[in-house]
Short mmCIF file of C-alpha atoms in Angstrom, two decimals:
data_model
loop_
_atom_site.label_atom_id
_atom_site.label_comp_id
_atom_site.label_asym_id
_atom_site.label_seq_id
_atom_site.Cartn_x
_atom_site.Cartn_y
_atom_site.Cartn_z
CA MET A 2 -39.84 -34.57 -54.13
CA ASN A 3 -37.91 -32.79 -51.56
CA ARG A 4 -35.40 -31.94 -49.01
CA SER A 5 -35.30 -31.85 -45.27
CA LYS A 6 -33.79 -29.48 -42.75
CA ARG A 7 -30.15 -30.06 -41.87
CA GLY A 8 -28.18 -29.08 -38.88
CA ASN A 9 -29.15 -30.79 -35.68
CA MET A 10 -27.32 -33.73 -34.22
CA LEU A 11 -29.78 -36.46 -35.08
CA LEU A 12 -29.95 -35.38 -38.69
CA ALA A 13 -26.20 -35.29 -38.86
CA CYS A 14 -26.30 -38.82 -37.47
CA LEU A 15 -28.71 -39.84 -40.21
CA VAL A 16 -27.03 -38.07 -43.08
CA SER A 17 -23.43 -39.00 -42.41
CA VAL A 18 -23.49 -42.67 -43.14
CA ALA A 19 -20.33 -43.17 -41.21
CA LEU A 20 -22.33 -42.07 -38.20
CA LEU A 21 -25.40 -43.99 -39.29
CA ALA A 22 -23.90 -47.09 -37.80
CA GLY A 23 -23.58 -45.23 -34.52
CA CYS A 24 -27.28 -44.42 -34.65
CA SER A 25 -28.16 -48.06 -35.19
CA SER A 26 -28.67 -50.88 -32.78
CA GLY A 27 -25.21 -52.16 -33.52
CA LYS A 28 -26.36 -55.11 -35.59
CA SER A 29 -24.98 -53.66 -38.79
CA GLY A 30 -21.48 -54.60 -37.79
CA ASP A 31 -22.55 -58.24 -38.00
CA ALA A 32 -23.64 -58.08 -41.62
CA GLY A 33 -22.47 -61.23 -43.30
CA GLY A 34 -21.27 -62.76 -40.06
CA GLY A 35 -17.89 -62.86 -38.29
CA LYS A 36 -14.90 -64.47 -40.02
CA ALA A 37 -16.78 -65.18 -43.19
CA LYS A 38 -17.32 -61.46 -43.54
CA ASP A 39 -13.63 -60.70 -43.00
CA ALA A 40 -12.68 -63.24 -45.64
CA ASP A 41 -15.11 -61.70 -48.11
CA GLU A 42 -13.86 -58.20 -47.37
CA ALA A 43 -10.37 -59.32 -48.34
CA GLN A 44 -11.66 -60.46 -51.74
CA VAL A 45 -13.68 -57.34 -52.59
CA ASN A 46 -11.96 -54.62 -54.57
CA GLN A 47 -12.78 -51.28 -52.98
CA THR A 48 -13.01 -49.47 -56.34
CA GLY A 49 -13.24 -50.25 -60.02
CA PHE A 50 -14.04 -53.53 -61.74
CA PRO A 51 -14.17 -56.41 -61.33
CA ILE A 52 -15.79 -56.18 -57.92
CA VAL A 53 -14.27 -59.55 -56.99
CA ASN A 54 -11.26 -61.17 -58.62
CA GLU A 55 -12.65 -64.70 -58.46
CA SER A 56 -16.15 -65.31 -59.80
CA ILE A 57 -18.98 -65.80 -57.31
CA THR A 58 -22.62 -66.81 -57.75
CA VAL A 59 -25.39 -65.17 -55.71
CA LYS A 60 -29.00 -66.30 -55.49
CA GLY A 61 -31.44 -63.48 -56.15
CA PHE A 62 -35.21 -63.12 -56.31
CA ALA A 63 -36.95 -60.38 -58.31
CA ALA A 64 -40.24 -59.23 -59.79
CA LYS A 65 -40.35 -58.52 -63.52
CA PHE A 66 -42.78 -56.63 -65.73
CA PHE A 67 -42.55 -58.86 -68.81
CA ALA A 68 -43.49 -62.41 -67.85
CA ASN A 69 -41.47 -63.98 -70.68
CA ALA A 70 -38.22 -62.11 -69.93
CA ASP A 71 -35.36 -64.45 -68.95
CA TRP A 72 -33.23 -62.52 -66.49
CA ASN A 73 -30.58 -65.25 -66.46
CA ASN A 74 -29.88 -64.52 -70.12
CA ILE A 75 -30.89 -60.88 -70.59
CA ARG A 76 -28.15 -58.62 -71.96
CA LEU A 77 -27.98 -56.25 -68.97
CA TRP A 78 -27.19 -58.95 -66.42
CA LYS A 79 -24.93 -60.98 -68.73
CA ASP A 80 -22.77 -57.94 -69.43
CA TYR A 81 -22.76 -56.84 -65.81
CA GLU A 82 -21.65 -60.33 -64.77
CA GLN A 83 -18.61 -60.03 -67.05
CA LYS A 84 -17.85 -56.59 -65.65
CA THR A 85 -18.15 -57.57 -61.97
CA ASN A 86 -17.33 -61.30 -61.79
CA ILE A 87 -20.64 -61.69 -59.95
CA ARG A 88 -23.23 -63.99 -61.44
CA VAL A 89 -26.74 -63.65 -60.07
CA GLN A 90 -28.81 -66.81 -60.33
CA TRP A 91 -32.24 -65.25 -60.76
CA GLU A 92 -35.59 -66.58 -59.65
CA THR A 93 -38.21 -64.21 -61.02
CA VAL A 94 -41.98 -63.81 -60.86
CA HIS A 95 -44.36 -61.50 -62.63
CA THR A 96 -45.21 -58.36 -60.67
CA GLU A 97 -48.83 -59.50 -60.31
CA THR A 98 -47.82 -62.54 -58.23
CA LEU A 99 -44.92 -60.89 -56.42
CA LYS A 100 -46.43 -60.46 -52.97
CA GLU A 101 -47.72 -64.01 -52.68
CA LYS A 102 -44.48 -65.64 -53.83
CA ARG A 103 -42.26 -63.31 -51.81
CA ASN A 104 -44.19 -63.97 -48.62
CA LEU A 105 -44.16 -67.74 -49.19
CA LEU A 106 -40.37 -67.72 -49.49
CA LEU A 107 -40.00 -65.85 -46.21
CA ALA A 108 -42.58 -67.93 -44.37
CA GLY A 109 -40.87 -71.15 -45.47
CA ASN A 110 -37.36 -69.93 -44.69
CA ASP A 111 -36.60 -70.62 -48.35
CA TYR A 112 -35.55 -67.12 -49.27
CA PRO A 113 -32.46 -66.13 -51.30
CA GLU A 114 -29.40 -64.07 -50.47
CA MET A 115 -30.83 -60.99 -52.18
CA PHE A 116 -34.27 -59.59 -52.92
CA TYR A 117 -34.24 -57.21 -55.90
CA ALA A 118 -37.21 -55.24 -57.27
CA SER A 119 -39.35 -56.92 -54.64
CA ALA A 120 -41.10 -53.81 -53.27
CA PHE A 121 -41.11 -54.54 -49.55
CA SER A 122 -43.23 -52.20 -47.49
CA ARG A 123 -41.75 -50.17 -44.67
CA SER A 124 -43.49 -52.35 -42.11
CA ASP A 125 -42.08 -55.52 -43.71
CA LEU A 126 -38.57 -54.07 -43.75
CA LEU A 127 -38.74 -53.39 -40.03
CA LYS A 128 -40.47 -56.69 -39.26
CA TYR A 129 -37.96 -58.91 -41.06
CA GLY A 130 -35.09 -56.69 -40.00
CA LYS A 131 -36.01 -57.12 -36.36
CA GLN A 132 -36.34 -60.86 -36.89
CA GLY A 133 -32.85 -60.96 -38.40
CA ALA A 134 -33.88 -62.18 -41.85
CA PHE A 135 -32.89 -58.83 -43.42
CA ILE A 136 -29.46 -57.54 -42.45
CA PRO A 137 -28.80 -53.87 -41.61
CA LEU A 138 -27.05 -52.07 -44.44
CA ASN A 139 -25.66 -49.06 -42.55
CA ASP A 140 -22.00 -50.15 -42.36
CA LEU A 141 -22.11 -51.66 -45.83
CA ILE A 142 -23.30 -48.34 -47.26
CA ASP A 143 -20.56 -46.50 -45.41
CA LYS A 144 -17.78 -48.75 -46.70
CA TYR A 145 -18.98 -50.03 -50.06
CA ALA A 146 -21.57 -47.60 -51.50
CA PRO A 147 -19.87 -44.26 -52.26
CA ASN A 148 -22.41 -43.34 -54.93
CA PHE A 149 -25.45 -43.98 -52.76
CA LYS A 150 -23.74 -42.35 -49.78
CA ALA A 151 -23.13 -39.20 -51.86
CA VAL A 152 -26.83 -39.04 -52.79
CA MET A 153 -27.81 -39.31 -49.12
CA GLU A 154 -25.40 -36.58 -48.13
CA LYS A 155 -26.69 -34.29 -50.87
CA TYR A 156 -30.36 -34.95 -50.07
CA PRO A 157 -30.88 -35.57 -46.32
CA ILE A 158 -34.50 -36.57 -46.90
CA ILE A 159 -33.22 -39.82 -48.44
CA ALA A 160 -31.41 -40.90 -45.26
CA LYS A 161 -34.31 -39.83 -43.06
CA GLY A 162 -36.83 -41.61 -45.25
CA ILE A 163 -35.07 -45.00 -45.37
CA THR A 164 -33.90 -45.17 -41.74
CA MET A 165 -36.17 -47.20 -39.50
CA PRO A 166 -37.04 -46.13 -35.93
CA ASP A 167 -34.39 -48.59 -34.62
CA GLY A 168 -31.72 -46.60 -36.53
CA ASN A 169 -31.10 -49.27 -39.16
CA ILE A 170 -31.45 -49.23 -42.93
CA TYR A 171 -32.80 -52.53 -44.27
CA GLY A 172 -33.46 -51.66 -47.91
CA LEU A 173 -32.28 -49.45 -50.75
CA PRO A 174 -34.80 -47.37 -52.69
CA THR A 175 -35.86 -46.10 -56.03
CA ILE A 176 -34.93 -42.41 -56.00
CA TYR A 177 -36.35 -39.78 -58.33
CA ASP A 178 -33.73 -37.10 -58.77
CA PRO A 179 -34.95 -33.98 -56.92
CA GLU A 180 -33.60 -31.97 -59.85
CA PHE A 181 -35.87 -33.91 -62.25
CA LYS A 182 -38.82 -31.66 -61.51
CA SER A 183 -41.24 -33.03 -64.10
CA VAL A 184 -41.09 -36.55 -62.70
CA LEU A 185 -41.94 -35.15 -59.26
CA TYR A 186 -44.74 -32.73 -60.03
CA GLY A 187 -46.89 -31.24 -62.76
CA THR A 188 -50.42 -29.91 -63.02
CA PRO A 189 -53.20 -31.45 -65.14
CA TRP A 190 -53.16 -30.85 -68.90
CA VAL A 191 -55.52 -28.46 -70.71
CA LYS A 192 -56.16 -28.31 -74.45
CA GLN A 193 -54.70 -24.98 -75.60
CA GLU A 194 -56.61 -25.07 -78.91
CA TRP A 195 -59.91 -25.01 -77.04
CA LEU A 196 -58.80 -22.05 -74.93
CA ASP A 197 -57.80 -20.19 -78.11
CA THR A 198 -61.03 -21.07 -79.94
CA LEU A 199 -63.13 -19.76 -77.07
CA GLY A 200 -60.93 -16.73 -76.42
CA LEU A 201 -60.09 -17.88 -72.90
CA LYS A 202 -56.97 -17.34 -70.86
CA GLN A 203 -55.52 -19.87 -68.45
CA PRO A 204 -57.60 -19.86 -65.25
CA GLU A 205 -56.04 -18.16 -62.23
CA THR A 206 -58.81 -18.61 -59.63
CA LEU A 207 -61.43 -21.23 -58.81
CA ASP A 208 -64.07 -19.07 -60.50
CA ASP A 209 -61.95 -18.88 -63.66
CA PHE A 210 -61.50 -22.66 -63.54
CA TYR A 211 -65.25 -23.22 -63.23
CA ALA A 212 -65.95 -20.83 -66.12
CA MET A 213 -63.38 -22.54 -68.34
CA LEU A 214 -64.82 -26.02 -67.75
CA LYS A 215 -68.36 -24.70 -68.32
CA ALA A 216 -67.30 -23.16 -71.64
CA PHE A 217 -65.66 -26.40 -72.71
CA LYS A 218 -68.90 -28.26 -72.00
CA GLU A 219 -71.35 -25.82 -73.56
CA LYS A 220 -69.64 -23.84 -76.35
CA ASP A 221 -68.53 -26.61 -78.74
CA PRO A 222 -64.79 -25.85 -78.76
CA ASN A 223 -64.08 -28.74 -81.14
CA GLY A 224 -66.51 -27.22 -83.64
CA ASN A 225 -68.37 -30.37 -84.64
CA GLY A 226 -71.81 -29.10 -83.69
CA GLN A 227 -72.21 -31.67 -80.93
CA LYS A 228 -71.90 -31.41 -77.17
CA ASP A 229 -69.52 -34.37 -76.99
CA GLU A 230 -66.69 -32.60 -75.16
CA ILE A 231 -65.65 -33.87 -71.72
CA ALA A 232 -64.51 -30.82 -69.77
CA TRP A 233 -62.52 -32.82 -67.19
CA GLY A 234 -61.67 -36.39 -68.15
CA ALA A 235 -60.27 -38.71 -65.52
CA VAL A 236 -60.54 -42.02 -63.76
CA GLY A 237 -61.58 -41.38 -60.16
CA THR A 238 -61.90 -38.21 -58.10
CA ALA A 239 -58.45 -38.27 -56.49
CA GLY A 240 -56.86 -36.35 -59.38
CA ILE A 241 -58.98 -33.24 -59.13
CA VAL A 242 -59.02 -33.30 -55.32
CA ASN A 243 -55.24 -33.54 -55.22
CA TYR A 244 -54.81 -30.75 -57.80
CA LEU A 245 -56.84 -28.42 -55.59
CA ARG A 246 -55.45 -29.32 -52.15
CA GLY A 247 -52.94 -26.46 -52.13
CA SER A 248 -55.61 -24.00 -53.27
CA PHE A 249 -57.40 -24.71 -50.00
CA GLY A 250 -54.25 -24.60 -47.85
CA LEU A 251 -54.14 -28.37 -47.34
CA ASN A 252 -51.25 -30.87 -47.42
CA ASN A 253 -48.60 -28.36 -46.44
CA HIS A 254 -46.04 -31.20 -46.36
CA GLY A 255 -47.06 -32.85 -49.63
CA THR A 256 -49.03 -36.02 -50.22
CA SER A 257 -46.73 -38.84 -49.11
CA ASN A 258 -48.77 -38.96 -45.87
CA ILE A 259 -51.88 -37.85 -47.68
CA ASN A 260 -54.34 -37.56 -44.78
CA VAL A 261 -52.17 -35.52 -42.42
CA ASP A 262 -50.23 -32.28 -42.37
CA THR A 263 -49.40 -29.58 -39.81
CA ASP A 264 -52.26 -27.49 -38.43
CA PRO A 265 -51.16 -23.87 -39.04
CA GLU A 266 -52.80 -22.77 -35.78
CA THR A 267 -51.55 -25.43 -33.35
CA GLY A 268 -48.39 -26.74 -35.04
CA LYS A 269 -49.66 -30.27 -34.36
CA ILE A 270 -50.74 -32.99 -36.77
CA ARG A 271 -54.00 -32.20 -38.52
CA PHE A 272 -56.28 -34.92 -39.88
CA ILE A 273 -57.14 -33.34 -43.22
CA PRO A 274 -60.33 -35.27 -44.14
CA THR A 275 -62.24 -33.80 -41.19
CA ASP A 276 -60.96 -30.24 -41.59
CA ASP A 277 -63.40 -27.47 -42.61
CA ARG A 278 -61.21 -26.54 -45.59
CA TYR A 279 -61.34 -30.10 -46.88
CA LYS A 280 -65.11 -29.90 -46.66
CA GLU A 281 -64.99 -26.67 -48.72
CA LEU A 282 -62.80 -28.42 -51.29
CA LEU A 283 -65.27 -31.28 -51.65
CA GLN A 284 -68.16 -28.84 -51.91
CA PHE A 285 -66.44 -27.06 -54.80
CA VAL A 286 -65.76 -30.34 -56.63
CA ASN A 287 -69.36 -31.39 -55.96
CA LYS A 288 -70.48 -28.19 -57.72
CA LEU A 289 -68.38 -29.11 -60.75
CA TYR A 290 -69.88 -32.59 -60.78
CA LYS A 291 -73.49 -31.40 -60.40
CA ASP A 292 -73.06 -29.01 -63.30
CA GLY A 293 -71.74 -31.75 -65.57
CA LEU A 294 -68.20 -30.41 -65.77
CA LEU A 295 -66.56 -33.67 -64.71
CA GLU A 296 -66.75 -37.10 -66.32
CA GLN A 297 -70.18 -38.18 -65.04
CA ASP A 298 -69.08 -41.77 -64.39
CA ILE A 299 -65.88 -40.53 -62.75
CA VAL A 300 -66.13 -42.91 -59.79
CA SER A 301 -66.74 -46.06 -61.84
CA VAL A 302 -65.38 -45.30 -65.32
CA LYS A 303 -62.71 -47.64 -66.65
CA SER A 304 -59.40 -46.31 -67.86
CA THR A 305 -60.02 -47.84 -71.30
CA GLU A 306 -63.17 -45.72 -71.66
CA VAL A 307 -61.35 -42.50 -70.77
CA ASP A 308 -58.49 -43.51 -73.08
CA ALA A 309 -60.92 -43.95 -75.97
CA LYS A 310 -62.30 -40.43 -75.45
CA GLY A 311 -58.78 -39.08 -75.09
CA MET A 312 -57.70 -40.60 -78.39
CA GLN A 313 -60.66 -38.93 -80.08
CA GLY A 314 -59.50 -35.56 -78.73
CA LEU A 315 -62.61 -35.08 -76.59
CA LEU A 316 -60.94 -34.19 -73.28
CA GLY A 317 -60.59 -30.53 -72.35
CA VAL A 318 -58.50 -31.39 -69.29
CA SER A 319 -56.64 -34.63 -68.54
CA ASP A 320 -55.08 -35.32 -65.14
CA SER A 321 -52.65 -37.97 -66.46
CA VAL A 322 -49.30 -37.45 -68.22
CA ASP A 323 -49.08 -35.35 -71.39
CA PRO A 324 -51.82 -36.65 -73.72
CA VAL A 325 -49.32 -36.73 -76.60
CA ALA A 326 -47.69 -39.72 -74.89
CA ILE A 327 -50.83 -41.75 -74.19
CA TYR A 328 -53.48 -40.44 -76.61
CA ASN A 329 -51.24 -39.15 -79.43
CA GLN A 330 -52.93 -35.77 -78.96
CA LYS A 331 -50.66 -32.75 -79.33
CA GLY A 332 -51.22 -29.22 -78.06
CA TYR A 333 -51.96 -29.76 -74.38
CA VAL A 334 -50.23 -27.52 -71.83
CA GLY A 335 -50.03 -27.56 -68.05
CA LEU A 336 -52.84 -25.87 -66.13
CA SER A 337 -52.08 -22.96 -63.86
CA VAL A 338 -51.97 -23.35 -60.09
CA LEU A 339 -55.21 -21.81 -58.82
CA LYS A 340 -55.79 -19.24 -56.09
CA GLY A 341 -58.28 -20.52 -53.54
CA PRO A 342 -61.03 -18.90 -51.45
CA HIS A 343 -58.69 -17.99 -48.57
CA GLY A 344 -55.87 -16.62 -50.72
CA ASP A 345 -53.86 -19.86 -50.85
CA ARG A 346 -52.08 -20.54 -54.14
CA GLN A 347 -49.90 -23.58 -53.66
CA TYR A 348 -49.29 -26.81 -55.54
CA ASN A 349 -48.96 -29.44 -52.83
CA ALA A 350 -49.88 -32.63 -54.71
CA TYR A 351 -46.50 -34.27 -54.67
CA GLY A 352 -44.44 -36.37 -52.30
CA SER A 353 -40.77 -36.98 -51.63
CA PRO A 354 -38.15 -38.14 -54.15
CA LEU A 355 -38.27 -41.56 -52.52
CA GLY A 356 -40.04 -44.33 -54.35
CA ASN A 357 -40.31 -47.74 -52.72
CA ILE A 358 -37.51 -48.10 -50.16
CA GLY A 359 -37.55 -51.90 -50.09
CA MET A 360 -36.29 -52.55 -53.62
CA PHE A 361 -32.91 -54.03 -52.67
CA VAL A 362 -32.56 -56.21 -49.58
CA LEU A 363 -29.77 -58.50 -48.39
CA THR A 364 -30.77 -61.39 -46.19
CA ASP A 365 -28.93 -63.22 -43.44
CA LYS A 366 -28.14 -65.89 -46.04
CA ALA A 367 -25.95 -63.50 -48.03
CA LYS A 368 -22.45 -64.96 -48.30
CA HIS A 369 -20.98 -61.86 -49.96
CA PRO A 370 -22.79 -58.79 -48.59
CA GLU A 371 -19.86 -56.44 -49.21
CA ALA A 372 -19.60 -57.46 -52.85
CA MET A 373 -23.36 -57.16 -53.35
CA MET A 374 -23.46 -53.67 -51.87
CA ARG A 375 -20.84 -52.61 -54.43
CA TRP A 376 -22.84 -54.46 -57.11
CA MET A 377 -25.95 -52.38 -56.31
CA ASP A 378 -24.14 -49.10 -55.67
CA TYR A 379 -23.04 -48.90 -59.31
CA PHE A 380 -26.63 -48.18 -60.33
CA TYR A 381 -26.63 -44.99 -58.26
CA SER A 382 -23.71 -43.63 -60.35
CA ASP A 383 -24.11 -41.77 -63.66
CA GLU A 384 -22.33 -44.55 -65.52
CA GLY A 385 -24.55 -47.21 -63.97
CA ILE A 386 -27.74 -45.19 -64.47
CA LYS A 387 -26.87 -44.73 -68.12
CA LEU A 388 -26.30 -48.46 -68.60
CA PHE A 389 -29.48 -49.35 -66.72
CA PHE A 390 -31.79 -47.06 -68.70
CA MET A 391 -30.05 -46.69 -72.06
CA GLY A 392 -27.92 -49.79 -72.60
CA TRP A 393 -25.02 -49.69 -75.08
CA LYS A 394 -23.80 -46.82 -77.25
CA ASP A 395 -24.52 -47.26 -80.96
CA GLU A 396 -26.44 -50.44 -80.24
CA THR A 397 -29.43 -49.34 -78.16
CA TYR A 398 -28.70 -45.60 -77.93
CA THR A 399 -26.93 -42.80 -79.73
CA GLU A 400 -25.08 -39.88 -78.15
CA ASP A 401 -24.37 -36.45 -79.62
CA ALA A 402 -21.35 -34.21 -79.06
CA ASN A 403 -23.04 -32.58 -76.06
CA GLY A 404 -23.66 -35.89 -74.32
CA ASN A 405 -27.39 -36.01 -75.06
CA VAL A 406 -28.63 -39.57 -75.49
CA ASP A 407 -31.57 -41.12 -77.30
CA TYR A 408 -32.63 -44.61 -78.24
CA THR A 409 -31.72 -45.94 -81.66
CA ASP A 410 -34.30 -46.22 -84.43
CA GLU A 411 -34.49 -49.96 -83.80
CA ILE A 412 -35.81 -49.18 -80.32
CA LYS A 413 -38.00 -46.18 -81.18
CA ASN A 414 -39.37 -47.55 -84.47
CA ASN A 415 -38.94 -51.23 -84.00
CA PRO A 416 -39.09 -53.18 -87.28
CA LYS A 417 -40.96 -56.00 -85.55
CA GLY A 418 -43.70 -53.64 -84.43
CA LEU A 419 -42.71 -53.67 -80.76
CA ASN A 420 -43.58 -50.61 -78.70
CA LEU A 421 -40.77 -48.81 -76.87
CA ASP A 422 -41.15 -50.75 -73.62
CA GLN A 423 -41.16 -54.07 -75.45
CA ALA A 424 -38.16 -53.14 -77.60
CA VAL A 425 -36.19 -51.94 -74.57
CA GLY A 426 -37.27 -55.03 -72.64
CA GLN A 427 -35.28 -57.25 -74.99
CA TYR A 428 -32.09 -55.84 -73.42
CA LEU A 429 -32.94 -54.02 -70.19
CA ILE A 430 -35.26 -54.53 -67.22
CA TRP A 431 -36.54 -51.05 -66.29
CA PRO A 432 -39.90 -51.02 -68.15
CA GLY A 433 -42.72 -51.40 -65.67
CA GLY A 434 -41.03 -49.30 -63.01
CA TYR A 435 -39.88 -52.01 -60.56
CA TYR A 436 -36.24 -51.39 -59.71
CA PRO A 437 -33.89 -49.86 -57.16
CA GLY A 438 -31.75 -47.05 -58.53
CA PHE A 439 -31.68 -43.38 -59.39
CA VAL A 440 -34.00 -41.87 -62.04
CA LYS A 441 -32.30 -38.91 -63.76
CA GLN A 442 -33.81 -36.73 -66.44
CA LYS A 443 -30.81 -37.12 -68.73
CA PHE A 444 -31.29 -40.87 -69.01
CA PHE A 445 -35.05 -41.29 -68.55
CA LYS A 446 -37.06 -41.24 -71.77
CA GLY A 447 -40.59 -41.70 -70.43
CA ALA A 448 -43.45 -39.17 -70.73
CA GLU A 449 -42.23 -37.18 -67.74
CA GLY A 450 -39.03 -36.36 -69.60
CA LEU A 451 -40.79 -34.77 -72.61
CA PRO A 452 -40.11 -31.05 -73.19
CA THR A 453 -43.81 -30.34 -72.60
CA SER A 454 -43.64 -32.04 -69.20
CA VAL A 455 -40.51 -30.08 -68.31
CA GLU A 456 -42.33 -26.85 -69.25
CA ASN A 457 -45.37 -27.86 -67.17
CA ALA A 458 -43.17 -28.35 -64.11
CA LYS A 459 -41.49 -24.96 -64.66
CA LYS A 460 -44.89 -23.29 -64.74
CA ALA A 461 -45.89 -24.93 -61.45
CA GLU A 462 -42.52 -24.43 -59.76
CA PRO A 463 -43.18 -20.94 -58.28
CA PHE A 464 -46.10 -22.45 -56.38
CA VAL A 465 -44.70 -25.79 -55.23
CA LEU A 466 -43.73 -26.51 -51.65
CA PRO A 467 -40.08 -25.89 -50.79
CA GLN A 468 -38.31 -29.22 -50.68
CA ASP A 469 -37.34 -28.87 -47.04
CA GLN A 470 -41.03 -28.80 -46.13
CA VAL A 471 -41.97 -32.02 -47.91
CA TRP A 472 -42.29 -35.18 -45.83
CA PRO A 473 -41.48 -38.67 -47.08
CA PRO A 474 -43.79 -41.46 -45.94
CA PHE A 475 -43.20 -41.87 -42.21
CA ASN A 476 -41.58 -44.94 -40.70
CA PHE A 477 -43.34 -46.37 -37.65
CA THR A 478 -42.18 -48.50 -34.75
CA GLN A 479 -43.44 -52.07 -34.63
CA GLU A 480 -45.84 -51.15 -31.85
CA GLU A 481 -47.18 -48.17 -33.80
CA GLN A 482 -47.48 -50.22 -36.96
CA SER A 483 -49.38 -52.91 -35.09
CA GLU A 484 -51.94 -50.34 -33.93
CA LEU A 485 -52.13 -48.68 -37.33
CA THR A 486 -52.75 -52.00 -39.04
CA THR A 487 -55.86 -52.39 -36.90
CA ILE A 488 -57.39 -49.00 -37.70
CA GLN A 489 -55.72 -47.49 -40.76
CA THR A 490 -57.32 -49.51 -43.55
CA ASP A 491 -60.86 -48.92 -42.26
CA ILE A 492 -60.26 -45.20 -41.76
CA GLU A 493 -58.67 -44.60 -45.13
CA THR A 494 -61.19 -46.75 -47.01
CA TYR A 495 -64.05 -44.84 -45.37
CA VAL A 496 -62.44 -41.47 -46.14
CA ASN A 497 -62.11 -42.38 -49.83
CA GLU A 498 -65.61 -43.80 -50.07
CA MET A 499 -67.14 -40.72 -48.45
CA ARG A 500 -65.06 -38.38 -50.62
CA ASP A 501 -66.67 -39.94 -53.68
CA LYS A 502 -70.15 -39.88 -52.15
CA PHE A 503 -69.93 -36.21 -51.16
CA ILE A 504 -68.63 -35.26 -54.62
CA THR A 505 -71.29 -37.17 -56.55
CA GLY A 506 -74.10 -36.11 -54.24
CA ASN A 507 -74.79 -39.61 -52.97
CA GLU A 508 -74.14 -38.22 -49.48
CA SER A 509 -75.43 -34.84 -48.35
CA PHE A 510 -73.08 -32.36 -46.76
CA ASP A 511 -75.80 -32.03 -44.11
CA ASN A 512 -74.40 -35.34 -42.81
CA TRP A 513 -70.84 -34.04 -42.42
CA ASP A 514 -70.97 -34.18 -38.61
CA GLN A 515 -72.07 -37.82 -38.73
CA TYR A 516 -69.13 -38.56 -41.04
CA VAL A 517 -66.72 -36.96 -38.56
CA ALA A 518 -68.32 -38.86 -35.68
CA ALA A 519 -67.96 -42.16 -37.53
CA LEU A 520 -64.22 -41.53 -37.96
CA LYS A 521 -63.94 -40.83 -34.24
CA LYS A 522 -65.47 -44.22 -33.51
CA MET A 523 -62.99 -45.85 -35.90
CA GLY A 524 -60.08 -44.52 -33.83
CA VAL A 525 -59.00 -41.46 -35.79
CA ASP A 526 -57.70 -39.76 -32.64
CA ARG A 527 -55.26 -42.63 -32.09
CA TYR A 528 -54.36 -42.55 -35.80
CA VAL A 529 -53.45 -38.87 -35.40
CA ALA A 530 -51.46 -39.53 -32.22
CA ILE A 531 -49.35 -42.18 -33.95
CA TYR A 532 -48.64 -39.83 -36.86
CA GLN A 533 -47.78 -37.12 -34.32
CA SER A 534 -45.13 -39.36 -32.77
CA ALA A 535 -43.72 -40.24 -36.18
CA SER A 536 -43.59 -36.60 -37.24
CA GLU A 537 -41.75 -35.63 -34.05
CA ARG A 538 -39.15 -38.36 -34.66
CA TYR A 539 -38.76 -37.14 -38.22
CA ALA A 540 -38.32 -33.51 -37.14
CA LYS A 541 -35.51 -34.24 -34.69
#
């Protein structure tokens, strides 16, 4: 969700992509390789379409949401081929089998020129970049990606978040427009009708919040004479814990690195799950659970079970998107941000505007890297974003005199009974959320773009972290990542397991010291030291 401080020399080096190459190891100048690169450069048109005058074919691999979608014949790519003179020969897999297939291709040296929508992790980007399988993109961005370059210059957190410790960029990301507030943050949803029925105002403090949930449970706000209301309906405990983090002064850099922030007293990295305030937070949520104010099977309940209750209108609070979008239940509004026991009133449960940063990768087999960078850069422009999400005017969308767009009736009320994602999926590939590109409110028609979601975000905005304080997920060196791989999974799994046990009462808070000691034995001090190094690199 946010922005980073500008001004010092390293940041200038990161943000100005012309200088990014100077920050790198120097490999980026070899992208595409020697004379072959020079020949390709001569063929690539610097602006406009087609991108190349003579048609080329590029082998690409991608994950897709709809298993039966044929990307070699889908309208988006067929039309874009005509526009660019670049034909992508797609090999696609369903998202569920992506990781296995992707890794097999790399292990067998049978990988394509381009990976698209393939969701490489940060560690994989650095690993395969160092091995030379993924080429650095720094110089290519500088010369052939004016739209993406402009986004990086406007939002320095983008450049900082995608640049590896060796100075190179190996992948292009999904970006959620920092101005699209409701896709970045929003509080849980409360049923306004129940508040009105019971004569309650929006809660402002933890005590108010407790009293509201208790009234929902005990005072029959739906008026059916039964105590069937679920005060807080959710799958898992993470939702309520995250909602309350800022009320306890935790996660003062957001939740992209969810277990660490800056200790206000020392200025160093703090491991949140052993902090006294985190213990207080869990104790408060445990009180809610003991008093029956949370879904009683919250740790094990299936989403289908919560959905069924939601569709019956039985949830007082939902921590998902607006219930009108998923339960067809109108009248929910965003909850207030709550003041905590130490005076903190902050909404910190959001991360950076960066989605996955490994969504577009060029390999050392790419014969036309310059052309492919221009091919991808289009989808960071308004024109390209509009095509990607909306399709074709008067065919898949309509546009009014003010430039507002909406899907046609054939998409929204499909005569074949297809839902919106299925109807859109006949022409476009964005449903399912796997893509590189730029998500803008004007062209995104999901639940987060609803007027109610926009209003929710506005209500939370006075209490959200300033964007220059929000961290993206940190990038680690290979050595750091190697150490983290050894200890991180065990530490984070244990933290989550114990969170649930403390909340449900399956573990007594009398055993808190033993919990902290167990994390020490798992190597939490080294975990913190590695994050400290990464945070110092980021701050430079």
